[in-house]
Coordinates of C-alpha atoms in Angstrom, one line a residue:
Chain A
X1 CA 58.5 -23.9 -27.9
X2 CA 54.9 -25.0 -28.3
X3 CA 53.6 -21.6 -27.3
X4 CA 54.6 -20.0 -30.5
X5 CA 53.9 -22.7 -33.1
X6 CA 52.0 -21.5 -36.1
X7 CA 52.0 -17.9 -34.9
X8 CA 51.4 -15.2 -37.5
X9 CA 51.2 -11.5 -37.3
X10 CA 48.2 -10.4 -39.3
X11 CA 46.1 -7.3 -39.4
X12 CA 42.5 -8.0 -38.6
X13 CA 39.1 -6.3 -38.7
X14 CA 37.8 -4.8 -35.4
X15 CA 36.4 -8.2 -34.5
X16 CA 37.5 -11.7 -34.2
X17 CA 35.7 -13.5 -37.1
X18 CA 33.3 -16.3 -36.3
X19 CA 33.0 -15.7 -32.5
X20 CA 30.1 -13.8 -30.9
X21 CA 31.1 -10.5 -29.4
X22 CA 31.3 -10.5 -25.6
X23 CA 31.6 -6.7 -25.5
X24 CA 31.0 -4.4 -28.5
X25 CA 31.7 -0.8 -29.3
X26 CA 30.2 0.8 -32.4
X27 CA 31.0 4.3 -33.5
X28 CA 31.9 5.3 -30.0
X29 CA 33.1 8.9 -29.5
X30 CA 33.9 10.8 -26.3
X31 CA 34.2 14.6 -26.2
X32 CA 35.1 16.5 -23.0
X33 CA 33.8 19.9 -22.4
X34 CA 36.6 22.1 -21.1
X35 CA 36.1 25.6 -19.7
X36 CA 37.0 27.4 -22.9
X37 CA 37.1 24.6 -25.5
X38 CA 36.1 21.0 -26.3
X39 CA 38.5 18.1 -26.3
X40 CA 37.7 15.3 -28.8
X41 CA 39.3 12.4 -26.8
X42 CA 38.1 9.3 -28.5
X43 CA 36.7 7.8 -31.7
X44 CA 34.8 6.9 -33.6
X45 CA 35.8 3.5 -32.4
X46 CA 34.5 0.1 -33.4
X47 CA 35.6 -2.9 -31.4
X48 CA 34.4 -6.5 -30.8
X49 CA 35.9 -8.5 -27.9
X50 CA 35.4 -12.2 -28.3
X51 CA 34.4 -14.2 -25.3
X52 CA 37.5 -15.4 -23.5
X53 CA 39.8 -13.2 -25.6
X54 CA 42.9 -11.5 -24.1
X55 CA 42.9 -8.2 -25.9
X56 CA 45.4 -5.3 -25.3
X57 CA 45.3 -1.7 -26.4
X58 CA 48.4 0.2 -27.1
X59 CA 48.7 3.8 -28.2
X60 CA 50.5 7.1 -27.6
X61 CA 49.9 9.0 -24.4
X62 CA 46.6 10.9 -24.3
X63 CA 45.1 8.9 -27.2
X64 CA 42.0 8.0 -25.2
X65 CA 42.9 4.4 -24.1
X66 CA 41.7 5.0 -20.5
X67 CA 38.6 6.8 -21.8
X68 CA 37.8 3.6 -23.9
X69 CA 38.2 1.5 -20.8
X70 CA 35.9 3.9 -18.8
X71 CA 33.2 3.5 -21.4
X72 CA 33.4 -0.3 -21.3
X73 CA 33.4 -0.2 -17.5
X74 CA 30.3 2.0 -17.5
X75 CA 32.2 4.8 -15.7
X76 CA 31.7 7.2 -18.6
X77 CA 29.1 7.4 -21.3
X78 CA 30.0 7.9 -25.0
X79 CA 28.8 11.1 -26.7
X80 CA 27.7 9.0 -29.7
X81 CA 27.7 5.4 -30.7
X82 CA 26.8 2.3 -28.7
X83 CA 28.6 0.2 -26.1
X84 CA 27.3 -3.2 -25.2
X85 CA 28.3 -6.0 -22.8
X86 CA 26.8 -9.5 -23.3
X87 CA 24.3 -8.0 -25.7
X88 CA 23.0 -5.3 -23.4
X89 CA 23.7 -1.6 -23.7
X90 CA 26.2 -0.4 -21.1
X91 CA 24.6 2.0 -18.7
X92 CA 26.4 2.3 -15.4
X93 CA 28.8 -0.4 -14.3
X94 CA 27.5 -3.7 -15.7
X95 CA 27.2 -6.8 -13.6
X96 CA 30.1 -9.1 -14.4
X97 CA 32.7 -6.4 -15.1
X98 CA 35.8 -6.0 -13.0
X99 CA 38.4 -3.2 -13.2
X100 CA 42.0 -3.0 -12.1
X101 CA 43.4 0.5 -12.2
X102 CA 47.0 1.6 -12.7
X103 CA 47.0 3.5 -9.4
X104 CA 47.1 1.6 -6.1
X105 CA 43.4 1.2 -5.3
X106 CA 43.8 -1.0 -2.2
X107 CA 42.1 0.4 0.9
X108 CA 44.9 1.3 3.3
X109 CA 42.6 0.9 6.4
X110 CA 41.8 -2.7 5.6
X111 CA 44.1 -5.7 5.8
X112 CA 44.6 -7.8 2.7
X113 CA 41.8 -10.2 3.6
X114 CA 39.3 -7.5 4.2
X115 CA 40.4 -5.7 1.0
X116 CA 39.8 -8.8 -1.0
X117 CA 36.4 -9.5 0.7
X118 CA 35.3 -5.8 0.3
X119 CA 33.2 -6.2 -2.9
X120 CA 31.7 -9.5 -1.8
X121 CA 30.5 -8.0 1.5
X122 CA 29.0 -5.0 -0.4
X123 CA 27.2 -7.4 -2.7
X124 CA 25.7 -9.3 0.3
X125 CA 27.3 -12.6 -0.5
X126 CA 26.9 -15.4 2.1
X127 CA 29.8 -15.2 4.7
X128 CA 30.8 -18.9 4.1
X129 CA 31.0 -18.2 0.4
X130 CA 33.0 -15.0 1.0
X131 CA 35.5 -17.1 3.1
X132 CA 35.8 -19.7 0.4
X133 CA 36.3 -17.2 -2.4
X134 CA 38.7 -15.0 -0.5
X135 CA 40.8 -18.0 0.6
X136 CA 41.0 -19.1 -3.0
X137 CA 41.9 -15.6 -4.4
X138 CA 44.4 -14.8 -1.6
X139 CA 46.1 -18.2 -2.3
X140 CA 45.9 -17.8 -6.0
X141 CA 47.7 -14.5 -6.0
X142 CA 50.4 -15.7 -3.5
X143 CA 49.1 -13.5 -0.7
X144 CA 48.4 -16.2 1.9
X145 CA 51.3 -15.2 4.2
X146 CA 50.2 -11.6 4.0
X147 CA 46.5 -12.0 4.6
X148 CA 46.6 -10.0 7.9
X149 CA 49.0 -7.4 6.5
X150 CA 48.0 -3.8 5.6
X151 CA 48.7 -2.4 2.2
X152 CA 51.3 0.0 3.7
X153 CA 53.3 -3.1 4.7
X154 CA 53.4 -4.4 1.1
X155 CA 55.4 -3.6 -2.0
X156 CA 53.8 -2.0 -5.0
X157 CA 53.6 -5.3 -6.8
X158 CA 52.0 -7.0 -3.8
X159 CA 49.4 -4.2 -3.5
X160 CA 48.5 -4.6 -7.2
X161 CA 48.1 -8.4 -6.5
X162 CA 45.6 -7.4 -3.7
X163 CA 43.7 -5.3 -6.2
X164 CA 43.7 -8.1 -8.8
X165 CA 42.5 -10.6 -6.1
X166 CA 39.8 -8.2 -5.1
X167 CA 38.6 -8.2 -8.7
X168 CA 39.1 -12.0 -9.1
X169 CA 36.8 -12.8 -6.1
X170 CA 33.9 -11.1 -7.8
X171 CA 34.2 -13.7 -10.6
X172 CA 34.0 -11.1 -13.4
X173 CA 33.3 -12.2 -16.9
X174 CA 35.0 -9.2 -18.4
X175 CA 38.2 -7.9 -16.7
X176 CA 39.4 -4.4 -17.6
X177 CA 43.0 -3.5 -16.7
X178 CA 44.2 0.0 -17.0
X179 CA 48.0 -0.2 -17.1
X180 CA 48.0 -2.3 -13.9
X181 CA 51.7 -2.9 -13.9
X182 CA 52.7 0.7 -15.0
X183 CA 54.3 1.5 -11.7
X184 CA 56.2 -1.7 -11.3
X185 CA 59.8 -2.6 -12.3
X186 CA 60.4 -4.7 -15.4
X187 CA 61.1 -8.0 -13.6
X188 CA 58.0 -7.7 -11.5
X189 CA 56.0 -6.7 -14.5
X190 CA 57.0 -9.9 -16.3
X191 CA 56.1 -12.1 -13.3
X192 CA 52.8 -10.2 -12.8
X193 CA 52.1 -10.9 -16.5
X194 CA 52.5 -14.6 -15.8
X195 CA 50.1 -14.3 -12.9
X196 CA 47.6 -12.5 -15.1
X197 CA 47.8 -15.2 -17.8
X198 CA 47.3 -17.9 -15.1
X199 CA 44.3 -15.9 -13.9
X200 CA 42.9 -15.6 -17.4
X201 CA 43.2 -19.3 -18.1
X202 CA 41.7 -20.2 -14.7
X203 CA 38.7 -17.8 -15.0
X204 CA 38.1 -17.9 -18.8
X205 CA 37.2 -14.3 -18.5
X206 CA 37.5 -11.8 -21.4
X207 CA 40.4 -9.4 -20.7
X208 CA 41.0 -6.0 -22.0
X209 CA 44.4 -4.6 -21.0
X210 CA 45.4 -1.0 -21.5
X211 CA 49.2 -0.6 -21.6
X212 CA 52.0 1.6 -22.7
X213 CA 54.4 -1.3 -22.9
X214 CA 54.6 -3.0 -26.3
X215 CA 56.4 -6.0 -24.9
X216 CA 53.6 -6.5 -22.3
X217 CA 50.9 -6.3 -25.0
X218 CA 52.9 -8.7 -27.3
X219 CA 53.5 -11.2 -24.5
X220 CA 50.1 -11.3 -22.9
X221 CA 47.6 -10.9 -25.7
X222 CA 45.7 -12.9 -28.3
X223 CA 45.2 -9.7 -30.1
X224 CA 46.5 -6.1 -29.8
X225 CA 44.7 -3.0 -31.0
X226 CA 46.9 -0.1 -31.9
X227 CA 45.4 3.4 -31.4
X228 CA 46.2 6.6 -33.2
X229 CA 46.9 9.9 -31.6
X230 CA 43.9 11.9 -30.2
X231 CA 41.1 11.5 -31.0
X232 CA 42.1 7.8 -30.7
X233 CA 40.8 5.3 -33.2
X234 CA 42.1 1.8 -33.9
X235 CA 44.6 2.0 -36.8
X236 CA 45.6 -1.7 -36.6
X237 CA 44.8 -5.0 -35.0
X238 CA 47.6 -7.5 -34.6
X239 CA 46.9 -11.1 -33.8
X240 CA 49.7 -12.7 -31.9
X241 CA 48.9 -16.3 -32.5
X242 CA 50.2 -17.4 -29.1
X243 CA 48.8 -20.6 -27.6
X244 CA 46.8 -20.3 -24.5
X245 CA 49.3 -21.8 -22.1
X246 CA 52.0 -19.2 -22.8
X247 CA 54.0 -17.5 -20.2
X248 CA 56.8 -14.8 -20.0
X249 CA 59.3 -17.1 -21.6
X250 CA 57.9 -16.2 -25.0
X251 CA 59.8 -12.9 -24.8
X252 CA 62.9 -14.8 -25.8
X253 CA 61.4 -16.1 -29.1
X254 CA 61.9 -14.5 -32.5
X255 CA 58.2 -14.3 -33.0
X256 CA 57.9 -12.0 -29.9
X257 CA 60.3 -9.7 -31.7
X258 CA 58.2 -9.8 -34.8
X259 CA 55.1 -8.8 -32.9
X260 CA 56.7 -5.9 -31.0
X261 CA 58.4 -4.7 -34.2
X262 CA 55.0 -4.7 -35.9
X263 CA 53.4 -2.8 -33.1
X264 CA 56.2 -0.3 -33.0
X265 CA 56.1 0.2 -36.7
X266 CA 52.5 1.5 -36.4
X267 CA 53.0 3.3 -33.1
X268 CA 56.2 5.0 -34.1
X269 CA 54.3 7.0 -36.7
X270 CA 51.8 8.1 -34.1
X271 CA 54.5 9.0 -31.6
X272 CA 56.3 11.1 -34.2
X273 CA 53.1 13.0 -34.9
X274 CA 52.9 14.0 -31.2
X275 CA 56.5 15.0 -31.2
X276 CA 56.1 17.1 -34.3
X277 CA 53.0 18.7 -32.9
X278 CA 55.0 19.5 -29.7
X279 CA 57.8 21.1 -31.8
X280 CA 55.4 23.1 -33.8
Chain B
X1 CA 70.4 5.8 22.5
X2 CA 66.8 6.0 21.3
X3 CA 65.1 9.3 20.5
X4 CA 62.4 8.5 23.0
X5 CA 64.9 7.8 25.8
X6 CA 66.8 11.0 25.0
X7 CA 63.6 13.0 25.2
X8 CA 62.8 11.5 28.7
X9 CA 66.3 12.3 29.9
X10 CA 66.1 15.9 28.7
X11 CA 62.7 16.4 30.4
X12 CA 63.8 14.7 33.7
X13 CA 67.1 16.8 33.6
X14 CA 65.1 20.0 33.3
X15 CA 62.8 19.1 36.2
X16 CA 65.8 18.2 38.3
X17 CA 67.5 21.4 37.4
X18 CA 64.4 23.5 38.4
X19 CA 64.1 21.3 41.6
X20 CA 67.7 22.1 42.5
X21 CA 67.4 25.9 41.7
X22 CA 64.3 26.0 43.9
X23 CA 65.9 24.0 46.7
X24 CA 69.0 26.1 46.9
X25 CA 67.0 29.4 46.7
X26 CA 68.1 30.6 43.3
X27 CA 64.4 30.6 42.4
X28 CA 62.6 32.1 45.4
X29 CA 59.6 30.2 46.8
X30 CA 57.4 33.3 46.2
X31 CA 58.2 32.9 42.4
X32 CA 58.0 29.2 42.1
X33 CA 57.7 26.2 44.3
X34 CA 59.9 23.1 43.7
X35 CA 58.4 20.5 41.3
X36 CA 58.4 17.9 44.1
X37 CA 56.3 20.3 46.2
X38 CA 53.9 20.8 43.2
X39 CA 53.4 17.0 43.1
X40 CA 52.7 16.9 46.9
X41 CA 50.3 19.9 46.6
X42 CA 48.5 18.3 43.7
X43 CA 48.1 15.1 45.7
X44 CA 46.6 17.1 48.6
X45 CA 44.1 19.0 46.5
X46 CA 43.0 15.9 44.7
X47 CA 42.6 14.1 48.0
X48 CA 40.8 16.9 49.7
X49 CA 38.4 17.4 46.7
X50 CA 38.8 21.2 47.2
X51 CA 38.9 21.8 43.5
X52 CA 36.9 18.9 42.3
X53 CA 34.0 21.0 41.1
X54 CA 36.3 23.4 39.2
X55 CA 38.2 20.4 37.6
X56 CA 34.9 18.8 36.6
X57 CA 33.6 22.0 35.0
X58 CA 36.8 22.7 33.1
X59 CA 37.1 19.2 31.7
X60 CA 33.4 19.0 30.9
X61 CA 33.7 22.3 29.0
X62 CA 36.7 21.0 27.1
X63 CA 34.9 17.8 26.2
X64 CA 31.8 19.7 25.0
X65 CA 34.0 22.2 23.1
X66 CA 35.9 19.4 21.4
X67 CA 32.8 17.5 20.4
X68 CA 31.1 20.6 19.0
X69 CA 34.2 21.8 17.2
X70 CA 34.7 18.4 15.6
X71 CA 31.1 18.0 14.6
X72 CA 30.5 21.5 13.4
X73 CA 34.0 21.7 11.7
X74 CA 33.4 18.4 9.9
X75 CA 29.9 19.4 8.7
X76 CA 31.1 22.8 7.6
X77 CA 34.1 21.3 5.8
X78 CA 31.9 18.9 3.9
X79 CA 29.5 21.7 2.9
X80 CA 32.4 23.9 1.8
X81 CA 34.0 21.0 -0.1
X82 CA 30.8 20.3 -2.0
X83 CA 30.4 24.0 -3.0
X84 CA 33.6 24.9 -5.0
X85 CA 32.5 28.5 -5.5
X86 CA 31.9 29.1 -1.8
X87 CA 35.2 27.4 -1.1
X88 CA 37.1 29.7 -3.5
X89 CA 35.5 32.7 -1.8
X90 CA 36.1 31.8 1.8
X91 CA 39.4 29.8 1.7
X92 CA 41.6 32.9 2.0
X93 CA 39.5 33.8 5.1
X94 CA 40.1 30.4 6.6
X95 CA 43.8 30.6 5.9
X96 CA 44.1 33.9 7.8
X97 CA 41.7 32.9 10.5
X98 CA 44.3 32.3 13.2
X99 CA 45.6 35.8 12.8
X100 CA 42.5 37.0 14.6
X101 CA 42.8 37.1 18.4
X102 CA 39.5 35.2 19.1
X103 CA 39.5 36.4 22.8
X104 CA 38.7 39.9 21.7
X105 CA 35.1 38.7 21.1
X106 CA 34.6 37.7 24.7
X107 CA 32.3 40.8 25.5
X108 CA 30.0 39.7 22.7
X109 CA 29.7 36.2 24.1
X110 CA 29.1 37.5 27.6
X111 CA 26.3 39.6 26.2
X112 CA 24.9 36.7 24.3
X113 CA 25.4 33.8 26.8
X114 CA 26.2 35.6 30.1
X115 CA 29.1 34.7 32.4
X116 CA 29.5 31.0 32.6
X117 CA 30.2 27.8 30.7
X118 CA 28.2 28.7 27.6
X119 CA 30.4 31.7 26.8
X120 CA 33.5 29.7 27.6
X121 CA 32.5 26.9 25.3
X122 CA 31.5 29.4 22.6
X123 CA 35.0 31.0 22.6
X124 CA 36.7 27.6 22.7
X125 CA 34.6 26.4 19.8
X126 CA 35.3 29.6 17.8
X127 CA 39.0 29.0 18.4
X128 CA 39.0 25.2 17.5
X129 CA 36.4 24.8 14.8
X130 CA 38.4 26.2 11.9
X131 CA 41.2 23.7 12.4
X132 CA 38.6 21.0 11.9
X133 CA 37.2 22.7 8.9
X134 CA 40.6 22.9 7.3
X135 CA 41.5 19.3 8.2
X136 CA 38.2 18.1 6.7
X137 CA 38.9 20.0 3.4
X138 CA 42.4 18.6 3.3
X139 CA 41.2 15.1 4.0
X140 CA 38.5 15.2 1.3
X141 CA 41.0 16.7 -1.2
X142 CA 43.4 13.9 -0.6
X143 CA 41.1 10.9 -1.2
X144 CA 42.6 9.2 -4.2
X145 CA 40.3 9.5 -7.2
X146 CA 40.9 5.8 -7.8
X147 CA 39.2 4.9 -4.5
X148 CA 36.0 6.7 -5.6
X149 CA 36.2 4.9 -8.9
X150 CA 36.5 1.6 -7.1
X151 CA 33.3 2.5 -5.2
X152 CA 31.6 3.0 -8.6
X153 CA 32.9 -0.3 -9.8
X154 CA 31.2 -2.0 -6.8
X155 CA 28.0 -0.1 -7.7
X156 CA 27.9 1.5 -4.3
X157 CA 25.5 4.4 -3.6
X158 CA 26.8 7.9 -2.9
X159 CA 26.1 7.5 0.8
X160 CA 27.8 4.1 1.0
X161 CA 30.8 5.4 -0.9
X162 CA 31.0 8.3 1.5
X163 CA 30.7 6.1 4.6
X164 CA 32.7 3.1 3.6
X165 CA 35.4 4.6 1.3
X166 CA 35.7 8.4 1.6
X167 CA 35.4 8.6 5.4
X168 CA 38.0 5.9 6.2
X169 CA 40.3 7.3 3.5
X170 CA 40.1 10.8 4.9
X171 CA 40.4 9.6 8.6
X172 CA 44.1 10.2 9.1
X173 CA 43.6 13.8 8.0
X174 CA 40.4 14.3 9.9
X175 CA 42.2 13.0 13.0
X176 CA 44.7 15.8 12.7
X177 CA 41.7 18.1 13.0
X178 CA 40.5 16.3 16.0
X179 CA 44.0 16.6 17.7
X180 CA 44.0 20.4 17.0
X181 CA 40.5 20.8 18.2
X182 CA 41.4 19.1 21.5
X183 CA 44.4 21.4 21.8
X184 CA 42.5 24.6 21.0
X185 CA 39.6 23.5 23.3
X186 CA 42.1 23.2 26.2
X187 CA 43.5 26.6 25.4
X188 CA 40.1 28.2 24.7
X189 CA 38.5 26.9 27.9
X190 CA 41.2 27.4 30.4
X191 CA 42.3 30.8 29.0
X192 CA 38.6 32.0 29.0
X193 CA 38.2 30.9 32.6
X194 CA 40.9 33.4 33.5
X195 CA 38.8 36.3 32.2
X196 CA 35.1 35.4 32.1
X197 CA 34.3 32.8 34.7
X198 CA 33.7 32.3 38.4
X199 CA 34.6 28.7 38.3
X200 CA 36.9 26.2 36.6
X201 CA 40.6 25.4 36.8
X202 CA 41.6 28.6 34.9
X203 CA 39.6 30.7 37.3
X204 CA 41.1 28.8 40.3
X205 CA 44.7 29.3 39.0
X206 CA 44.0 33.1 38.6
X207 CA 42.4 33.2 42.0
X208 CA 45.3 31.5 43.7
X209 CA 47.7 33.8 41.8
X210 CA 45.9 36.9 43.1
X211 CA 46.2 35.5 46.7
X212 CA 49.9 34.6 46.2
X213 CA 48.9 31.0 46.9
X214 CA 51.7 29.4 45.0
X215 CA 51.0 26.0 46.3
X216 CA 47.5 25.8 44.8
X217 CA 48.4 27.7 41.7
X218 CA 51.3 25.4 40.7
X219 CA 49.4 22.3 41.7
X220 CA 46.6 23.2 39.4
X221 CA 49.0 24.2 36.6
X222 CA 50.7 20.8 37.0
X223 CA 47.3 19.1 36.8
X224 CA 46.6 20.8 33.5
X225 CA 50.1 19.9 32.2
X226 CA 49.6 16.2 33.2
X227 CA 46.2 16.0 31.7
X228 CA 47.3 17.6 28.4
X229 CA 50.3 15.3 28.2
X230 CA 48.3 12.2 28.9
X231 CA 45.6 13.2 26.3
X232 CA 48.2 14.2 23.7
X233 CA 50.2 11.0 24.2
X234 CA 47.0 9.0 23.7
X235 CA 46.0 11.0 20.6
X236 CA 49.6 10.6 19.2
X237 CA 49.5 6.9 19.6
X238 CA 46.3 6.7 17.5
X239 CA 47.6 9.3 15.0
X240 CA 50.8 7.3 14.5
X241 CA 48.8 4.2 13.7
X242 CA 46.6 6.0 11.3
X243 CA 49.5 7.7 9.6
X244 CA 51.4 4.4 9.3
X245 CA 48.5 2.9 7.4
X246 CA 48.4 5.9 5.1
X247 CA 51.9 5.4 3.7
X248 CA 51.4 4.2 0.1

């Protein structure tokens, strides 16, 4: 299969050599003040996302993956270090960044079409342009026959498509996905992964995907960052070597097994640390 | 057989049973008139306009009480929600509020507002407002955090997030408060008219009762039942639509 030719699993530095960083984190830490203590959730983390790269983050539960995403999305500010998008410091949600959350974020009071158009209307986009973009996104995500349906009438997978379409219409240059398929069954996840790859190729956006699923990270990504237990830092970067026109069929290749084995090798140690701490 | 049809059959059967018991004299006419006579009497009083002023006063007071309860309850709910310390302090009081028989305060309202609509509306609002406060708190609590985050992603202001995301998200719960406010306003207004009014449907029912005028008394009671049923059916239709969209 052409998708896997020449693929190698190699550890890398926090950046992709030779390409300018689209988003960059340097020495980023995040500490939460709790009523009686402080929680060091993240960092220090260094990360460069190359423009157009599909990057996934895997790590044990509670390692700060979502905190990392919140910082890149401008939803949370780091305690120390710097976060930049397109060369500018991130302060608030930057223009050109879209986020898809794990939880169902569709608006139950709006039909699919109005859900998808929501952000464009708030941004004051011309109505004709809204119609054009919404038609495209609804068609692209296979929602055309459900355009007048309300989220309550759709399955979990369909609702997540609505959320992805809602992000897609805003034409983001950086798409952040926080375990978007976490609540879906395995078959739907694989198919949604294909949709995501198609979207990525179509938009040329940079994608950062947070996931628990090693197979999802291995199948979808150009590069996977493995995080340690809390406070989360990157302990390994694995380049998958897939070609850009890959799809879910790569899961049946030996190379896919190599990548997931490599990811698990690193992650297993971290997971064991959590289990040992729990026993102690 | 559908649940709806069965419900109608049960209600019709009960009415027919009462009709039969009245007609054969098991229930004396001095106690209750037959349901068919109630309908005839209701037609007569509506046609004659004898109680039109009372009917207008009562339903106006109910409408005013409902609007005030919903607005005040919503505003108070939002304020309490935004002040967690205040909420912690008064939430137990809200939870036990309906253990207090509100009508014991009627002398205070007569002193403050005199005998008339103002006192009646005050008691009805007192009775209804807490249900709206509680529904508002519940609605705001149940807005998924991810929807607020979505508002942030679209770089919406606090006011726009409140109006375009939080308010619609909380609407099904707020509507429960509206429904309860309507119900408590009916109870508050009509019950208050029995004890502190010289006008209104409640007063007219009590007046007819004192004169052993069963015709007028049951006709007015039927009127209240019909209006309450129609209003509730209408509210339930809206409620079902809102609840159906809430399913996630």
